[in-house]
Amino acid sequence: MISVTNLSYTYPQSSGPAVDDISFEVPKGEVFGFLGPSGAGKSTTQKILIRLLQGFRGDVRVMGKPLEAWGKSFYNHIGVGFELPNHFGKLTALENLRFFGSFYDRPVRGPLELLRLVGLEEDAGKRAGDFSKGMKMRLNFVRAIMHSPELLFFDEPTSGLDPVNARRIKDLIIEQRDAGRTIFLTTHVMHDAEELCDRIAFIVNGKIALIDAPKALKLKYGRRLVRVEYLNGTVREEEFPLDGIGNNEGFLRILREEEVQTIHTEEASLDDIFIKVTGMRLL
Amino acid sequence: MQKLLRLAWLDFNMILREQMLWFMLFVVPGLQFSLALLLLPWLERQFPVMADYHPLILMLMTLQVVTSIGFVLASMLLDERDEQVLTALRAMPVGVNAFLFYRLSIGTFMAVLFSYAMLTAPGMEGLGPAARFTAALLFASAAPITTLALAAFSGNKVEGLAVYKGLSLILMIPAGSFFLSSWVNYVLGIVPVYWTLHYVDEALAGNMAIMELILALAAHGLALWGLFVLFKRRVFS
């Protein structure tokens, strides 16, 4: 669905490249996460992919066609959920969706149905300018999916959302993936990436440091241990090798005789892996 | 056509929802039109010396009407820039250029109607229908020029108001050419409105004023093109 080869981009007034010779592929139906700290080149890459930035070097193909060969019809096939809300503040949520929906040359979902998806049906008649950031982000989200595009770009889709609405948006992303859509997700929230993405790429200083499935990364960079917390007068903690755990007498004794508080395998978190691979923290 | 009507309807709603915008779009032109119909003829009767300046005053009032339309559209564009709507439109099949073209066209269309109405006021009887329409078209070109200049040079609506005042003054400077007889007169031709004023002046005298018309079209076209490029550079670079 997306094929990027040796992509580089330097902003006009900048001395160094914002994106430096990166290559990756995103097959159809995949949720691909682009992770990195602020200024790493995530949004620049996304802007190139959605044709907002010209003058890049390298080969970028979307849906089998070079990016430069696409015309305005490109936007009938993609949906973009921007990082910052962008609606007509003086128009209501309903009017905003009708306005943007009128530009597509393909059927669009009903605006009320869309607002219902993100819990905004009761605010349909309220001006977007009076919305909270979370409400605006939800409106951003449904605007991106309103024309059922084959390819979706989301930039920090859960930014500014409370846990309930973040959950709602993540469920909708999963729904889109299950419907066969390809999703390019830019985020610095590792938890979201881990939950939603089939594969992730770490980008730092414009370069891709690593691409793999979250599960595979966690196993690769984790310790093959089980950590048990149990009560024996005070809280105690012990670690056991994961290999042969079923025959480990010490482990089995604790399960049998002690009051177990927690049991965790020691796979690495994406945060840990990011730090290990890039030497940087996600901010 | 349906899309255009829908866009126009939403724009109309946005204007109605902000007091300053509907005041500038309907009240200011309404007042100017009333003054042109009632006050100017009355003043002329009281002070006959004003008769010579009546067409010029009317032209400046027409200019005020079209720049107020330009101001309204610029305010909307500034809001849309602040709200990042223009970025969202860039990722739409319509594209931001088409949207800007629509915005400027609808402003120009309204400005043609309003300025044509102003040019029917007493004092402009000397203009035939074709010359009146041409004059309305030339005056109306000041609306998109105002819109683009304000949107390009202002960071927000408050700044926009200050730039609007400055621009209104600049656009009126060519009126000074009617009081100058030396070559300095032509220096004022750098402001496109100069050629509009002189086209109307010549047309009122019964002349074809082809040269003024060509120069007016060229000056407005050049100003529009330059401001459009500047606006896009400032907003999207």
Short mmCIF file of C-alpha atoms in Angstrom, two decimals:
data_model
loop_
_atom_site.label_atom_id
_atom_site.label_comp_id
_atom_site.label_asym_id
_atom_site.label_seq_id
_atom_site.Cartn_x
_atom_site.Cartn_y
_atom_site.Cartn_z
CA MET A 1 0.00 0.00 0.00
CA ILE A 2 2.89 2.35 0.88
CA SER A 3 6.40 1.86 -0.42
CA VAL A 4 9.14 4.29 0.59
CA THR A 5 12.69 3.96 -0.74
CA ASN A 6 15.60 6.21 0.26
CA LEU A 7 13.35 9.10 1.25
CA SER A 8 15.10 12.30 2.34
CA TYR A 9 13.74 15.75 2.98
CA THR A 10 15.38 18.98 4.09
CA TYR A 11 13.32 22.04 5.00
CA PRO A 12 14.28 25.14 2.99
CA GLN A 13 15.89 27.08 5.85
CA SER A 14 17.39 24.06 7.57
CA SER A 15 20.99 22.89 7.38
CA GLY A 16 20.36 19.20 8.03
CA PRO A 17 17.71 16.80 6.72
CA ALA A 18 14.51 16.28 8.72
CA VAL A 19 14.16 12.86 7.11
CA ASP A 20 17.35 11.12 6.15
CA ASP A 21 17.36 8.26 3.66
CA ILE A 22 14.58 6.15 5.13
CA SER A 23 12.97 3.10 3.53
CA PHE A 24 9.98 1.04 4.57
CA GLU A 25 6.92 -0.79 3.22
CA VAL A 26 3.40 -0.91 4.60
CA PRO A 27 1.32 -3.77 3.17
CA LYS A 28 -2.44 -3.50 2.71
CA GLY A 29 -4.47 -3.99 5.88
CA GLU A 30 -1.60 -3.29 8.26
CA VAL A 31 -1.50 -0.80 11.11
CA PHE A 32 1.97 0.67 10.87
CA GLY A 33 3.21 2.76 13.78
CA PHE A 34 5.75 5.50 13.33
CA LEU A 35 7.29 6.24 16.69
CA GLY A 36 9.79 8.78 17.79
CA PRO A 37 10.38 11.81 19.98
CA SER A 38 9.32 15.31 18.96
CA GLY A 39 11.32 16.55 16.01
CA ALA A 40 12.38 13.06 14.96
CA GLY A 41 10.85 13.33 11.49
CA LYS A 42 7.53 11.55 12.07
CA SER A 43 5.24 14.36 11.02
CA THR A 44 7.53 15.36 8.14
CA THR A 45 7.29 11.81 6.77
CA GLN A 46 3.52 11.87 7.15
CA LYS A 47 3.30 15.27 5.45
CA ILE A 48 5.27 13.89 2.51
CA LEU A 49 3.06 10.82 2.32
CA ILE A 50 -0.10 12.93 2.25
CA ARG A 51 1.43 15.26 -0.35
CA LEU A 52 1.62 18.35 1.82
CA LEU A 53 5.39 18.60 1.35
CA GLN A 54 7.00 18.59 -2.06
CA GLY A 55 10.64 18.56 -3.03
CA PHE A 56 11.64 15.31 -1.33
CA ARG A 57 14.29 12.93 -2.64
CA GLY A 58 13.73 9.20 -3.07
CA ASP A 59 10.88 7.06 -4.31
CA VAL A 60 7.48 7.09 -2.63
CA ARG A 61 4.63 4.97 -3.94
CA VAL A 62 1.13 4.87 -2.56
CA MET A 63 -1.36 2.29 -3.82
CA GLY A 64 1.18 1.27 -6.45
CA LYS A 65 1.51 4.73 -7.96
CA PRO A 66 4.37 7.20 -7.51
CA LEU A 67 3.26 9.99 -5.21
CA GLU A 68 4.02 12.64 -7.85
CA ALA A 69 1.69 10.91 -10.32
CA TRP A 70 -1.34 11.33 -8.08
CA GLY A 71 -3.66 14.26 -8.60
CA LYS A 72 -6.32 15.65 -6.29
CA SER A 73 -8.20 12.33 -6.52
CA PHE A 74 -5.54 10.99 -4.13
CA TYR A 75 -7.54 12.51 -1.30
CA ASN A 76 -10.58 10.42 -2.17
CA HIS A 77 -8.50 7.35 -1.24
CA ILE A 78 -6.87 8.59 1.94
CA GLY A 79 -8.16 10.03 5.19
CA VAL A 80 -6.08 12.25 7.41
CA GLY A 81 -6.52 12.78 11.13
CA PHE A 82 -4.25 15.74 11.87
CA GLU A 83 -2.38 16.17 15.13
CA LEU A 84 -4.09 19.48 15.82
CA PRO A 85 -7.82 20.07 15.48
CA ASN A 86 -8.74 21.97 12.32
CA HIS A 87 -12.38 22.86 11.90
CA PHE A 88 -14.40 25.93 11.10
CA GLY A 89 -14.90 27.31 14.61
CA LYS A 90 -18.05 29.21 13.73
CA LEU A 91 -19.75 26.19 12.17
CA THR A 92 -21.39 23.43 14.19
CA ALA A 93 -19.96 19.90 14.25
CA LEU A 94 -22.71 18.81 11.88
CA GLU A 95 -22.07 21.70 9.48
CA ASN A 96 -18.34 21.00 9.54
CA LEU A 97 -18.85 17.38 8.56
CA ARG A 98 -21.34 18.34 5.83
CA PHE A 99 -18.92 20.95 4.53
CA PHE A 100 -15.90 18.66 4.32
CA GLY A 101 -18.02 15.71 3.17
CA SER A 102 -19.29 17.68 0.19
CA PHE A 103 -15.79 17.70 -1.35
CA TYR A 104 -15.46 13.94 -1.85
CA ASP A 105 -16.30 12.24 -5.12
CA ARG A 106 -17.44 9.08 -3.37
CA PRO A 107 -20.23 8.25 -0.91
CA VAL A 108 -19.73 9.59 2.59
CA ARG A 109 -21.24 8.32 5.81
CA GLY A 110 -24.02 10.37 7.40
CA PRO A 111 -22.66 13.07 9.72
CA LEU A 112 -24.95 12.15 12.60
CA GLU A 113 -23.92 8.51 12.38
CA LEU A 114 -20.28 9.61 12.50
CA LEU A 115 -20.83 11.87 15.49
CA ARG A 116 -22.60 9.04 17.27
CA LEU A 117 -19.50 6.86 16.78
CA VAL A 118 -17.43 9.23 18.91
CA GLY A 119 -20.12 10.24 21.37
CA LEU A 120 -20.71 13.69 19.92
CA GLU A 121 -24.29 13.22 18.72
CA GLU A 122 -25.67 15.49 21.43
CA ASP A 123 -23.15 18.19 20.48
CA ALA A 124 -23.97 18.04 16.77
CA GLY A 125 -25.52 21.51 16.86
CA LYS A 126 -22.73 23.07 18.93
CA ARG A 127 -20.10 25.24 17.27
CA ALA A 128 -16.76 23.50 16.84
CA GLY A 129 -15.06 26.59 18.27
CA ASP A 130 -16.79 25.91 21.61
CA PHE A 131 -15.58 22.30 21.73
CA SER A 132 -12.87 21.12 24.12
CA LYS A 133 -9.65 19.84 22.56
CA GLY A 134 -10.79 16.25 23.13
CA MET A 135 -14.09 16.88 21.34
CA LYS A 136 -12.26 18.54 18.44
CA MET A 137 -9.91 15.58 18.18
CA ARG A 138 -12.88 13.22 17.99
CA LEU A 139 -14.37 15.38 15.27
CA ASN A 140 -10.98 15.25 13.48
CA PHE A 141 -11.09 11.48 13.67
CA VAL A 142 -14.53 11.00 12.15
CA ARG A 143 -13.76 13.51 9.43
CA ALA A 144 -10.84 11.29 8.42
CA ILE A 145 -12.98 8.16 8.11
CA MET A 146 -16.16 9.72 6.71
CA HIS A 147 -15.48 8.71 3.09
CA SER A 148 -14.27 5.17 3.96
CA PRO A 149 -10.78 5.64 2.49
CA GLU A 150 -8.48 2.71 1.80
CA LEU A 151 -5.57 4.35 3.61
CA LEU A 152 -5.73 6.30 6.86
CA PHE A 153 -3.16 8.58 8.45
CA PHE A 154 -3.49 9.44 12.10
CA ASP A 155 -1.13 11.80 13.86
CA GLU A 156 -1.34 11.39 17.65
CA PRO A 157 -5.02 10.36 17.49
CA THR A 158 -5.47 10.05 21.25
CA SER A 159 -3.80 13.36 22.09
CA GLY A 160 -5.95 15.43 24.46
CA LEU A 161 -8.45 12.63 25.06
CA ASP A 162 -9.62 11.31 28.41
CA PRO A 163 -9.17 7.54 28.94
CA VAL A 164 -12.76 6.71 27.97
CA ASN A 165 -12.59 8.57 24.69
CA ALA A 166 -9.04 7.40 23.99
CA ARG A 167 -10.41 3.85 24.32
CA ARG A 168 -13.27 4.71 21.97
CA ILE A 169 -10.88 6.04 19.32
CA LYS A 170 -8.56 3.05 19.66
CA ASP A 171 -11.54 0.70 19.23
CA LEU A 172 -12.51 2.60 16.10
CA ILE A 173 -8.98 2.28 14.73
CA ILE A 174 -9.15 -1.47 15.35
CA GLU A 175 -12.54 -1.49 13.60
CA GLN A 176 -11.00 0.25 10.59
CA ARG A 177 -8.16 -2.27 10.50
CA ASP A 178 -10.66 -5.15 10.70
CA ALA A 179 -12.50 -3.60 7.75
CA GLY A 180 -9.31 -4.07 5.73
CA ARG A 181 -8.00 -0.49 5.81
CA THR A 182 -4.34 0.31 6.00
CA ILE A 183 -3.39 2.67 8.80
CA PHE A 184 -0.28 4.79 9.19
CA LEU A 185 -0.15 5.88 12.80
CA THR A 186 2.24 8.51 14.08
CA THR A 187 2.58 8.65 17.82
CA HIS A 188 4.93 8.94 20.74
CA VAL A 189 2.55 7.04 23.04
CA MET A 190 4.15 3.61 23.25
CA HIS A 191 1.13 2.04 24.86
CA ASP A 192 -1.10 3.00 21.93
CA ALA A 193 1.47 1.73 19.45
CA GLU A 194 1.80 -1.58 21.26
CA GLU A 195 -1.93 -2.04 21.37
CA LEU A 196 -2.79 -0.98 17.86
CA CYS A 197 0.16 -1.61 15.57
CA ASP A 198 1.03 -4.73 13.64
CA ARG A 199 4.49 -3.30 13.09
CA ILE A 200 6.30 -0.25 14.35
CA ALA A 201 9.24 1.81 13.20
CA PHE A 202 11.41 3.84 15.56
CA ILE A 203 12.56 7.07 14.01
CA VAL A 204 15.22 9.27 15.57
CA ASN A 205 16.98 12.26 14.02
CA GLY A 206 15.32 11.54 10.69
CA LYS A 207 16.57 7.95 10.49
CA ILE A 208 14.73 4.70 11.08
CA ALA A 209 16.47 2.83 13.87
CA LEU A 210 14.37 -0.31 13.75
CA ILE A 211 11.22 -1.85 12.26
CA ASP A 212 9.47 -4.90 13.68
CA ALA A 213 6.29 -6.21 15.30
CA PRO A 214 5.84 -5.00 18.90
CA LYS A 215 5.44 -8.56 20.17
CA ALA A 216 8.64 -9.73 18.48
CA LEU A 217 10.54 -6.72 19.82
CA LYS A 218 9.34 -7.30 23.34
CA LEU A 219 10.48 -10.88 23.22
CA LYS A 220 13.77 -10.07 21.54
CA TYR A 221 14.76 -7.35 23.97
CA GLY A 222 13.14 -8.81 27.10
CA ARG A 223 14.58 -11.10 29.74
CA ARG A 224 13.20 -14.65 29.71
CA LEU A 225 12.27 -14.52 33.36
CA VAL A 226 9.19 -14.74 35.55
CA ARG A 227 9.04 -12.40 38.52
CA VAL A 228 6.83 -13.42 41.45
CA GLU A 229 5.77 -11.19 44.33
CA TYR A 230 4.40 -12.97 47.40
CA LEU A 231 3.60 -12.32 51.06
CA ASN A 232 5.67 -14.02 53.67
CA GLY A 233 5.58 -11.65 56.60
CA THR A 234 6.66 -8.92 54.25
CA VAL A 235 6.36 -8.66 50.44
CA ARG A 236 9.10 -10.75 48.82
CA GLU A 237 10.17 -10.98 45.23
CA GLU A 238 11.87 -13.75 43.29
CA GLU A 239 12.80 -14.31 39.64
CA PHE A 240 12.83 -17.65 37.78
CA PRO A 241 13.99 -18.59 34.28
CA LEU A 242 11.05 -18.88 31.89
CA ASP A 243 12.55 -21.94 30.25
CA GLY A 244 11.47 -25.06 32.15
CA ILE A 245 9.27 -23.02 34.48
CA GLY A 246 6.80 -25.94 34.78
CA ASN A 247 9.47 -28.04 36.46
CA ASN A 248 11.07 -25.31 38.54
CA GLU A 249 10.66 -26.50 42.13
CA GLY A 250 11.24 -23.07 43.70
CA PHE A 251 8.58 -21.49 41.53
CA LEU A 252 6.11 -24.31 42.10
CA ARG A 253 6.68 -24.17 45.85
CA ILE A 254 5.79 -20.49 45.94
CA LEU A 255 2.62 -21.16 43.97
CA ARG A 256 1.68 -23.97 46.33
CA GLU A 257 2.66 -22.51 49.69
CA GLU A 258 2.84 -18.73 49.56
CA GLU A 259 0.30 -15.98 49.20
CA VAL A 260 1.12 -14.81 45.66
CA GLN A 261 0.58 -11.09 44.97
CA THR A 262 1.71 -10.76 41.34
CA ILE A 263 3.33 -12.86 38.59
CA HIS A 264 4.90 -11.16 35.56
CA THR A 265 7.03 -12.26 32.67
CA GLU A 266 9.92 -9.86 32.13
CA GLU A 267 9.47 -8.96 28.48
CA ALA A 268 10.71 -5.48 27.68
CA SER A 269 8.35 -2.54 27.30
CA LEU A 270 8.49 -0.56 24.07
CA ASP A 271 9.83 2.37 26.11
CA ASP A 272 12.74 0.23 27.29
CA ILE A 273 13.42 -1.00 23.78
CA PHE A 274 13.32 2.50 22.41
CA ILE A 275 15.87 3.69 24.94
CA LYS A 276 18.05 0.66 24.32
CA VAL A 277 17.98 1.03 20.53
CA THR A 278 18.18 4.78 20.19
CA GLY A 279 19.76 5.87 23.45
CA MET A 280 16.96 8.43 23.75
CA ARG A 281 13.76 8.83 25.71
CA LEU A 282 10.41 9.52 24.09
CA LEU A 283 9.18 12.98 25.03
CA MET B 1 -23.19 24.21 -8.69
CA GLN B 2 -24.77 22.47 -5.72
CA LYS B 3 -21.37 22.43 -3.99
CA LEU B 4 -20.91 26.11 -4.67
CA LEU B 5 -24.31 26.93 -3.24
CA ARG B 6 -23.57 24.84 -0.17
CA LEU B 7 -20.25 26.62 0.32
CA ALA B 8 -21.89 30.00 -0.12
CA TRP B 9 -24.62 29.09 2.36
CA LEU B 10 -22.05 28.02 4.99
CA ASP B 11 -20.04 31.19 4.39
CA PHE B 12 -23.21 33.23 4.80
CA ASN B 13 -23.89 31.45 8.10
CA MET B 14 -20.37 32.14 9.32
CA ILE B 15 -20.77 35.83 8.52
CA LEU B 16 -24.11 36.03 10.31
CA ARG B 17 -22.55 34.47 13.40
CA GLU B 18 -20.03 37.26 13.89
CA GLN B 19 -21.29 40.75 14.54
CA MET B 20 -18.31 42.57 13.06
CA LEU B 21 -18.54 40.60 9.84
CA TRP B 22 -22.22 41.20 9.11
CA PHE B 23 -21.79 44.84 10.11
CA MET B 24 -18.98 45.26 7.59
CA LEU B 25 -20.76 43.28 4.89
CA PHE B 26 -24.27 44.70 5.14
CA VAL B 27 -24.38 47.77 7.39
CA VAL B 28 -21.33 49.60 6.01
CA PRO B 29 -22.41 49.24 2.34
CA GLY B 30 -26.00 50.06 3.34
CA LEU B 31 -24.88 53.27 5.04
CA GLN B 32 -22.65 54.25 2.13
CA PHE B 33 -25.49 53.65 -0.30
CA SER B 34 -27.87 55.73 1.82
CA LEU B 35 -25.32 58.53 2.02
CA ALA B 36 -24.77 58.37 -1.74
CA LEU B 37 -28.51 58.53 -2.39
CA LEU B 38 -29.49 61.13 0.18
CA LEU B 39 -26.62 63.00 1.78
CA LEU B 40 -24.48 63.76 -1.26
CA PRO B 41 -27.29 65.31 -3.34
CA TRP B 42 -28.42 67.31 -0.31
CA LEU B 43 -24.87 68.58 0.34
CA GLU B 44 -24.56 69.53 -3.29
CA ARG B 45 -27.73 71.58 -3.05
CA GLN B 46 -26.45 73.32 0.09
CA PHE B 47 -22.91 73.85 -1.24
CA PRO B 48 -22.95 74.01 -5.05
CA VAL B 49 -19.14 74.10 -5.09
CA MET B 50 -19.24 70.38 -4.25
CA ALA B 51 -20.75 69.50 -7.60
CA ASP B 52 -17.31 69.20 -9.19
CA TYR B 53 -16.23 66.67 -6.58
CA HIS B 54 -19.43 64.66 -6.41
CA PRO B 55 -18.28 61.82 -8.74
CA LEU B 56 -14.93 61.56 -6.96
CA ILE B 57 -16.58 61.37 -3.53
CA LEU B 58 -18.94 58.72 -4.87
CA MET B 59 -16.02 56.73 -6.30
CA LEU B 60 -14.22 56.81 -2.95
CA MET B 61 -17.40 55.67 -1.22
CA THR B 62 -17.69 52.80 -3.71
CA LEU B 63 -14.12 51.89 -2.91
CA GLN B 64 -15.01 51.86 0.78
CA VAL B 65 -17.85 49.46 0.08
CA VAL B 66 -15.72 46.97 -1.84
CA THR B 67 -12.84 47.07 0.63
CA SER B 68 -15.26 46.32 3.45
CA ILE B 69 -16.28 43.17 1.53
CA GLY B 70 -12.58 42.36 1.14
CA PHE B 71 -12.13 42.88 4.86
CA VAL B 72 -14.90 40.41 5.70
CA LEU B 73 -13.37 37.71 3.51
CA ALA B 74 -9.90 38.40 4.88
CA SER B 75 -11.20 38.03 8.44
CA MET B 76 -12.67 34.68 7.52
CA LEU B 77 -9.40 33.58 5.94
CA LEU B 78 -7.43 34.72 8.99
CA ASP B 79 -9.75 32.71 11.21
CA GLU B 80 -9.35 29.71 8.95
CA ARG B 81 -5.61 30.08 9.02
CA ASP B 82 -5.62 30.25 12.84
CA GLU B 83 -7.92 27.24 13.01
CA GLN B 84 -5.65 25.33 10.59
CA VAL B 85 -8.62 24.76 8.31
CA LEU B 86 -6.55 25.66 5.28
CA THR B 87 -4.22 22.76 6.12
CA ALA B 88 -7.21 20.43 6.33
CA LEU B 89 -8.41 21.69 2.95
CA ARG B 90 -5.05 20.87 1.41
CA ALA B 91 -5.78 17.22 2.18
CA MET B 92 -9.17 17.34 0.44
CA PRO B 93 -9.98 16.53 -3.19
CA VAL B 94 -10.96 20.16 -3.76
CA GLY B 95 -7.58 21.60 -2.79
CA VAL B 96 -6.85 24.88 -1.13
CA ASN B 97 -6.29 26.75 -4.41
CA ALA B 98 -9.82 25.99 -5.56
CA PHE B 99 -11.15 27.02 -2.16
CA LEU B 100 -9.25 30.31 -2.28
CA PHE B 101 -10.42 30.88 -5.84
CA TYR B 102 -14.01 30.33 -4.73
CA ARG B 103 -13.58 32.69 -1.77
CA LEU B 104 -12.07 35.44 -3.87
CA SER B 105 -14.61 34.93 -6.65
CA ILE B 106 -17.62 35.13 -4.39
CA GLY B 107 -16.17 38.28 -2.82
CA THR B 108 -15.58 39.80 -6.23
CA PHE B 109 -19.07 38.85 -7.37
CA MET B 110 -20.63 40.55 -4.35
CA ALA B 111 -18.35 43.54 -4.83
CA VAL B 112 -19.48 43.86 -8.48
CA LEU B 113 -23.14 43.90 -7.39
CA PHE B 114 -22.55 46.38 -4.59
CA SER B 115 -20.35 48.72 -6.61
CA TYR B 116 -22.76 48.59 -9.58
CA ALA B 117 -25.49 49.68 -7.16
CA MET B 118 -23.27 52.50 -5.86
CA LEU B 119 -22.56 53.64 -9.41
CA THR B 120 -26.28 54.06 -10.08
CA ALA B 121 -26.45 56.80 -7.43
CA PRO B 122 -27.04 60.42 -8.48
CA GLY B 123 -23.88 61.90 -9.96
CA MET B 124 -23.07 58.89 -12.13
CA GLU B 125 -25.81 59.38 -14.70
CA GLY B 126 -23.13 59.99 -17.32
CA LEU B 127 -22.09 56.33 -17.27
CA GLY B 128 -23.76 54.05 -19.80
CA PRO B 129 -24.64 50.48 -18.76
CA ALA B 130 -21.47 48.99 -20.30
CA ALA B 131 -19.16 51.58 -18.76
CA ARG B 132 -20.98 51.27 -15.44
CA PHE B 133 -20.54 47.51 -15.45
CA THR B 134 -16.87 47.82 -16.43
CA ALA B 135 -16.34 50.38 -13.68
CA ALA B 136 -18.10 48.09 -11.19
CA LEU B 137 -15.79 45.28 -12.24
CA LEU B 138 -12.71 47.44 -11.79
CA PHE B 139 -13.83 48.71 -8.39
CA ALA B 140 -14.71 45.16 -7.37
CA SER B 141 -11.13 44.06 -8.05
CA ALA B 142 -10.12 45.99 -4.96
CA ALA B 143 -12.06 43.43 -2.87
CA PRO B 144 -9.77 40.41 -3.54
CA ILE B 145 -6.75 42.73 -3.35
CA THR B 146 -7.89 43.79 0.12
CA THR B 147 -8.56 40.18 1.12
CA LEU B 148 -5.16 38.91 0.00
CA ALA B 149 -3.22 41.90 1.35
CA LEU B 150 -4.84 41.60 4.77
CA ALA B 151 -4.46 37.83 4.90
CA ALA B 152 -0.81 38.04 3.79
CA PHE B 153 0.31 40.90 6.02
CA SER B 154 -1.67 40.24 9.21
CA GLY B 155 -1.00 37.65 11.84
CA ASN B 156 -4.52 37.80 13.26
CA LYS B 157 -7.80 39.70 13.03
CA VAL B 158 -6.68 42.56 15.29
CA GLU B 159 -3.64 43.11 13.12
CA GLY B 160 -5.94 42.71 10.14
CA LEU B 161 -8.01 45.67 11.30
CA ALA B 162 -4.88 47.85 11.54
CA VAL B 163 -3.67 46.73 8.11
CA TYR B 164 -7.16 47.39 6.73
CA LYS B 165 -7.04 51.00 7.91
CA GLY B 166 -3.62 51.47 6.35
CA LEU B 167 -4.68 49.81 3.11
CA SER B 168 -7.86 51.90 2.88
CA LEU B 169 -5.71 55.02 3.09
CA ILE B 170 -3.28 53.75 0.44
CA LEU B 171 -6.16 52.91 -1.90
CA MET B 172 -7.51 56.45 -1.52
CA ILE B 173 -4.21 58.18 -2.27
CA PRO B 174 -4.81 58.12 -6.08
CA ALA B 175 -7.69 60.54 -5.47
CA GLY B 176 -4.94 63.11 -5.00
CA SER B 177 -4.14 62.82 -8.70
CA PHE B 178 -7.27 64.86 -9.49
CA PHE B 179 -5.69 67.80 -7.69
CA LEU B 180 -2.25 67.46 -9.27
CA SER B 181 -1.36 68.56 -12.75
CA SER B 182 2.33 67.70 -12.97
CA TRP B 183 3.94 64.36 -13.88
CA VAL B 184 3.76 63.42 -10.18
CA ASN B 185 0.16 62.60 -10.97
CA TYR B 186 1.29 59.47 -12.83
CA VAL B 187 3.45 58.26 -9.95
CA LEU B 188 0.21 57.55 -8.12
CA GLY B 189 -0.58 55.10 -10.93
CA ILE B 190 1.40 52.53 -9.00
CA VAL B 191 -1.79 52.02 -6.94
CA PRO B 192 -4.18 50.06 -9.21
CA VAL B 193 -7.19 52.09 -8.05
CA TYR B 194 -5.67 55.14 -9.77
CA TRP B 195 -6.59 53.67 -13.16
CA THR B 196 -10.11 52.79 -12.03
CA LEU B 197 -10.75 56.35 -10.87
CA HIS B 198 -9.39 57.78 -14.12
CA TYR B 199 -11.31 55.27 -16.23
CA VAL B 200 -14.58 56.36 -14.58
CA ASP B 201 -13.61 60.03 -14.86
CA GLU B 202 -12.97 59.64 -18.58
CA ALA B 203 -16.10 57.54 -19.09
CA LEU B 204 -18.18 60.21 -17.34
CA ALA B 205 -16.73 62.72 -19.81
CA GLY B 206 -18.02 60.49 -22.60
CA ASN B 207 -14.62 59.10 -23.62
CA MET B 208 -13.86 55.44 -24.34
CA ALA B 209 -10.85 55.46 -21.97
CA ILE B 210 -9.37 52.31 -23.51
CA MET B 211 -5.88 53.05 -22.24
CA GLU B 212 -7.10 53.58 -18.66
CA LEU B 213 -9.10 50.36 -18.89
CA ILE B 214 -6.14 48.31 -20.13
CA LEU B 215 -3.83 49.78 -17.52
CA ALA B 216 -6.44 49.24 -14.80
CA LEU B 217 -6.84 45.58 -15.77
CA ALA B 218 -3.07 45.09 -15.94
CA ALA B 219 -2.40 46.84 -12.61
CA HIS B 220 -5.14 44.91 -10.80
CA GLY B 221 -4.06 41.62 -12.37
CA LEU B 222 -0.47 42.20 -11.36
CA ALA B 223 -1.40 43.17 -7.81
CA LEU B 224 -3.67 40.12 -7.46
CA TRP B 225 -1.05 37.74 -8.77
CA GLY B 226 1.70 39.16 -6.54
CA LEU B 227 -0.49 39.12 -3.44
CA PHE B 228 -1.71 35.58 -4.16
CA VAL B 229 1.87 34.31 -4.42
CA LEU B 230 2.82 36.20 -1.26
CA PHE B 231 -0.21 34.90 0.61
CA LYS B 232 0.53 31.30 -0.32
CA ARG B 233 4.18 31.68 0.59
CA ARG B 234 3.35 33.16 3.99
CA VAL B 235 0.65 30.69 4.84
CA PHE B 236 1.97 27.43 3.46
CA SER B 237 5.75 27.67 3.55
#
